[in-house]
Amino acid sequence: MLQDLALYGYWRSTAAYRVRIALALKGLDWENHPVHLVRDGGEQHGATYRAINPQELVPALVDGERVFTQSLAIVEYLDEMVPEPPLLPVDPRGRARVRALAQTIACDIHPLGNLRVLQALEARFGATEAQRADWNRHWMAVGLAAFEAMLADNVATGTFCHGDEPGLADICLIPQLYNAVRWQLPLDAYPAIRRIQAECMALPAFQAAVPERQPDAPPAGA
């Protein structure tokens, strides 16, 4: 049984965003523990948070005395502990397809545009803000083109990425699209993705997880 769930994250972290969607889809209550990724050099690097997650990354989910890290592992943990509604198909082939879609986002696209990568491009190679933005858009475009192809004309694609209920692949896709908009990547080339985005964002669970609705988000216009 889950006990006193607490999520350590950052309002604009796409990885933490994934976990918020999963928690909302499962109807779970949780306590928010913001970790500011920029202030004072990044609170994730401080001793207090490093004791929770030695990787110095968000998110981290605390369940009682247990700490879980890595967003995909956290989402699958929640799915196993609270089976309804399911976030993965019951059949092995379906589960493999959904995991492949999810990992296309979480393992291929997202790491290349993560904060510490962009900071390293600036600190080690002198990349300008415009160059870092171009880098980020390039890799998002490459990954989303592949994701679109994986969805298009596949009989397993339904209202959502797999079938007619939202699941792990959608949980990964929506935060990445938020990031794409933030970095001004046009989405016109991805009609299947945009259709699924609209379906997801019509659901209260996805709406509740939006970064600007989090308590640690800065006021509008700040």
Short mmCIF file of C-alpha atoms in Angstrom, two decimals:
data_model
loop_
_atom_site.label_atom_id
_atom_site.label_comp_id
_atom_site.label_asym_id
_atom_site.label_seq_id
_atom_site.Cartn_x
_atom_site.Cartn_y
_atom_site.Cartn_z
CA MET A 1 0.00 0.00 0.00
CA LEU A 2 1.24 3.47 -0.85
CA GLN A 3 1.98 5.70 2.14
CA ASP A 4 2.22 9.50 2.35
CA LEU A 5 3.44 10.07 -1.18
CA ALA A 6 5.76 13.03 -1.69
CA LEU A 7 7.08 14.18 -5.05
CA TYR A 8 10.34 16.10 -5.31
CA GLY A 9 10.29 17.95 -8.59
CA TYR A 10 10.37 21.25 -10.41
CA TRP A 11 7.37 22.85 -12.06
CA ARG A 12 8.97 22.94 -15.53
CA SER A 13 10.81 19.61 -15.38
CA THR A 14 9.40 17.36 -18.09
CA ALA A 15 10.38 14.26 -16.13
CA ALA A 16 8.52 15.46 -13.04
CA TYR A 17 5.62 16.43 -15.31
CA ARG A 18 5.33 12.78 -16.38
CA VAL A 19 5.00 11.62 -12.80
CA ARG A 20 2.40 14.29 -12.01
CA ILE A 21 0.26 13.03 -14.90
CA ALA A 22 0.55 9.44 -13.67
CA LEU A 23 -0.38 10.43 -10.12
CA ALA A 24 -3.40 12.32 -11.42
CA LEU A 25 -4.54 9.47 -13.68
CA LYS A 26 -4.34 7.14 -10.69
CA GLY A 27 -6.28 9.60 -8.53
CA LEU A 28 -3.53 9.67 -5.90
CA ASP A 29 -2.90 12.40 -3.36
CA TRP A 30 0.67 13.56 -2.93
CA GLU A 31 2.70 16.27 -1.24
CA ASN A 32 4.70 18.65 -3.39
CA HIS A 33 8.37 19.28 -2.51
CA PRO A 34 9.79 21.80 -4.99
CA VAL A 35 13.45 21.56 -5.94
CA HIS A 36 14.49 24.71 -7.80
CA LEU A 37 16.81 23.62 -10.60
CA VAL A 38 18.33 27.05 -11.23
CA ARG A 39 18.31 29.11 -8.03
CA ASP A 40 21.64 29.25 -6.16
CA GLY A 41 23.26 27.07 -8.78
CA GLY A 42 20.50 24.45 -8.54
CA GLU A 43 19.04 23.10 -5.31
CA GLN A 44 19.34 19.58 -6.73
CA HIS A 45 23.09 19.81 -6.15
CA GLY A 46 22.79 20.58 -2.44
CA ALA A 47 23.52 18.02 0.27
CA THR A 48 19.89 17.86 1.40
CA TYR A 49 18.54 16.74 -1.95
CA ARG A 50 21.61 14.68 -2.83
CA ALA A 51 20.80 12.52 0.20
CA ILE A 52 17.42 11.79 -1.43
CA ASN A 53 18.70 11.29 -4.97
CA PRO A 54 22.47 10.90 -5.48
CA GLN A 55 21.99 11.57 -9.20
CA GLU A 56 21.02 15.15 -8.34
CA LEU A 57 18.10 14.96 -10.74
CA VAL A 58 14.34 15.29 -10.40
CA PRO A 59 11.94 13.68 -9.89
CA ALA A 60 12.14 11.59 -6.77
CA LEU A 61 9.08 9.97 -5.28
CA VAL A 62 8.97 9.14 -1.59
CA ASP A 63 6.56 6.41 -0.54
CA GLY A 64 6.75 6.09 3.22
CA GLU A 65 10.43 5.36 3.90
CA ARG A 66 11.20 4.31 0.32
CA VAL A 67 12.60 6.59 -2.35
CA PHE A 68 12.15 5.97 -6.06
CA THR A 69 13.92 7.81 -8.87
CA GLN A 70 13.79 7.89 -12.69
CA SER A 71 10.40 8.94 -14.03
CA LEU A 72 9.67 5.81 -16.07
CA ALA A 73 10.52 3.57 -13.13
CA ILE A 74 8.30 5.68 -10.88
CA VAL A 75 5.37 5.54 -13.29
CA GLU A 76 5.63 1.77 -13.65
CA TYR A 77 5.90 1.44 -9.86
CA LEU A 78 2.68 3.41 -9.45
CA ASP A 79 1.04 1.27 -12.12
CA GLU A 80 1.97 -1.92 -10.31
CA MET A 81 0.91 -0.63 -6.91
CA VAL A 82 -2.35 0.87 -8.18
CA PRO A 83 -3.40 -1.28 -11.16
CA GLU A 84 -6.46 0.78 -12.17
CA PRO A 85 -6.57 2.49 -14.52
CA PRO A 86 -3.72 0.60 -16.23
CA LEU A 87 -0.95 2.60 -17.89
CA LEU A 88 0.46 -0.35 -19.84
CA PRO A 89 -1.35 -2.92 -22.00
CA VAL A 90 -1.86 -6.42 -20.67
CA ASP A 91 -0.30 -8.18 -23.68
CA PRO A 92 3.51 -8.43 -24.04
CA ARG A 93 3.56 -7.02 -27.58
CA GLY A 94 1.49 -4.04 -26.57
CA ARG A 95 3.67 -3.41 -23.52
CA ALA A 96 6.78 -3.54 -25.70
CA ARG A 97 5.31 -1.05 -28.16
CA VAL A 98 4.27 1.38 -25.43
CA ARG A 99 7.67 1.16 -23.74
CA ALA A 100 9.39 1.78 -27.08
CA LEU A 101 7.28 4.90 -27.62
CA ALA A 102 7.91 6.11 -24.08
CA GLN A 103 11.65 5.50 -24.33
CA THR A 104 11.84 7.33 -27.65
CA ILE A 105 10.93 10.40 -25.63
CA ALA A 106 12.54 9.70 -22.27
CA CYS A 107 15.77 8.06 -23.44
CA ASP A 108 16.44 9.60 -26.87
CA ILE A 109 14.91 13.09 -27.05
CA HIS A 110 14.75 14.40 -23.51
CA PRO A 111 18.34 13.72 -22.32
CA LEU A 112 19.87 15.72 -25.18
CA GLY A 113 17.93 18.83 -24.17
CA ASN A 114 18.15 18.38 -20.42
CA LEU A 115 19.27 21.35 -18.32
CA ARG A 116 22.67 19.95 -17.44
CA VAL A 117 23.42 19.17 -21.11
CA LEU A 118 22.50 22.70 -22.19
CA GLN A 119 24.57 24.13 -19.35
CA ALA A 120 27.54 21.99 -20.40
CA LEU A 121 27.25 23.14 -24.00
CA GLU A 122 27.60 26.70 -22.74
CA ALA A 123 30.25 26.13 -20.09
CA ARG A 124 32.51 23.71 -21.98
CA PHE A 125 32.04 24.73 -25.59
CA GLY A 126 30.91 28.33 -25.41
CA ALA A 127 27.54 27.69 -27.07
CA THR A 128 25.35 30.76 -27.25
CA GLU A 129 21.71 30.79 -26.21
CA ALA A 130 20.69 30.71 -29.88
CA GLN A 131 22.98 27.73 -30.54
CA ARG A 132 21.63 25.84 -27.54
CA ALA A 133 18.08 26.50 -28.73
CA ASP A 134 18.96 25.27 -32.22
CA TRP A 135 20.56 22.13 -30.74
CA ASN A 136 17.44 21.43 -28.70
CA ARG A 137 15.04 21.96 -31.58
CA HIS A 138 17.12 19.75 -33.86
CA TRP A 139 17.05 16.72 -31.59
CA MET A 140 13.39 17.20 -30.68
CA ALA A 141 12.50 17.34 -34.38
CA VAL A 142 14.48 14.16 -35.11
CA GLY A 143 12.84 12.29 -32.26
CA LEU A 144 9.31 13.53 -32.85
CA ALA A 145 9.54 12.62 -36.54
CA ALA A 146 10.36 9.05 -35.51
CA PHE A 147 7.56 9.06 -32.92
CA GLU A 148 5.08 10.29 -35.54
CA ALA A 149 6.13 7.48 -37.89
CA MET A 150 5.66 4.94 -35.10
CA LEU A 151 2.10 6.17 -34.61
CA ALA A 152 1.02 6.63 -38.22
CA ASP A 153 -0.83 3.76 -39.89
CA ASN A 154 -0.28 1.46 -36.92
CA VAL A 155 -3.42 -0.44 -36.01
CA ALA A 156 -2.51 -0.22 -32.32
CA THR A 157 -2.73 3.58 -32.38
CA GLY A 158 -6.16 4.66 -31.20
CA THR A 159 -7.55 7.74 -29.57
CA PHE A 160 -4.25 7.84 -27.71
CA CYS A 161 -0.78 6.53 -28.52
CA HIS A 162 -1.88 2.96 -27.89
CA GLY A 163 -5.55 2.16 -27.83
CA ASP A 164 -8.34 4.33 -26.53
CA GLU A 165 -7.13 5.05 -23.00
CA PRO A 166 -4.13 7.21 -22.02
CA GLY A 167 -1.03 5.38 -20.90
CA LEU A 168 2.71 5.52 -20.44
CA ALA A 169 3.45 6.72 -23.98
CA ASP A 170 1.03 9.65 -23.66
CA ILE A 171 2.47 10.45 -20.23
CA CYS A 172 5.86 10.90 -21.87
CA LEU A 173 4.65 12.65 -25.02
CA ILE A 174 2.70 15.54 -23.52
CA PRO A 175 5.54 16.98 -21.39
CA GLN A 176 7.89 16.75 -24.38
CA LEU A 177 5.41 18.72 -26.49
CA TYR A 178 5.26 21.35 -23.77
CA ASN A 179 9.03 21.56 -24.08
CA ALA A 180 8.79 21.78 -27.87
CA VAL A 181 6.45 24.76 -27.64
CA ARG A 182 8.72 26.37 -25.07
CA TRP A 183 11.67 26.07 -27.48
CA GLN A 184 9.57 27.22 -30.44
CA LEU A 185 9.61 24.00 -32.43
CA PRO A 186 6.68 24.01 -34.91
CA LEU A 187 4.50 20.90 -34.61
CA ASP A 188 2.79 21.12 -38.00
CA ALA A 189 4.71 18.13 -39.34
CA TYR A 190 3.25 15.79 -36.71
CA PRO A 191 -0.53 15.44 -37.28
CA ALA A 192 -0.96 12.21 -35.31
CA ILE A 193 0.97 13.67 -32.39
CA ARG A 194 -1.09 16.87 -32.43
CA ARG A 195 -4.34 14.90 -32.53
CA ILE A 196 -3.29 12.85 -29.50
CA GLN A 197 -2.12 15.99 -27.73
CA ALA A 198 -5.60 17.48 -28.08
CA GLU A 199 -7.20 14.30 -26.72
CA CYS A 200 -4.88 14.24 -23.71
CA MET A 201 -5.25 17.90 -22.87
CA ALA A 202 -9.04 17.51 -22.76
CA LEU A 203 -8.62 15.25 -19.71
CA PRO A 204 -8.57 16.67 -16.15
CA ALA A 205 -5.54 14.58 -15.16
CA PHE A 206 -3.39 16.12 -17.87
CA GLN A 207 -4.75 19.58 -17.16
CA ALA A 208 -3.91 19.31 -13.46
CA ALA A 209 -0.30 18.39 -14.23
CA VAL A 210 0.42 21.41 -16.45
CA PRO A 211 3.58 23.20 -15.23
CA GLU A 212 1.96 26.61 -14.79
CA ARG A 213 -0.60 25.09 -12.42
CA GLN A 214 2.03 23.87 -9.97
CA PRO A 215 2.51 25.72 -6.68
CA ASP A 216 6.18 26.42 -7.34
CA ALA A 217 5.51 27.97 -10.76
CA PRO A 218 6.29 31.70 -10.87
CA PRO A 219 3.34 34.08 -11.18
CA ALA A 220 2.23 34.82 -14.73
CA GLY A 221 4.36 37.58 -16.20
CA ALA A 222 7.13 37.19 -13.61
#
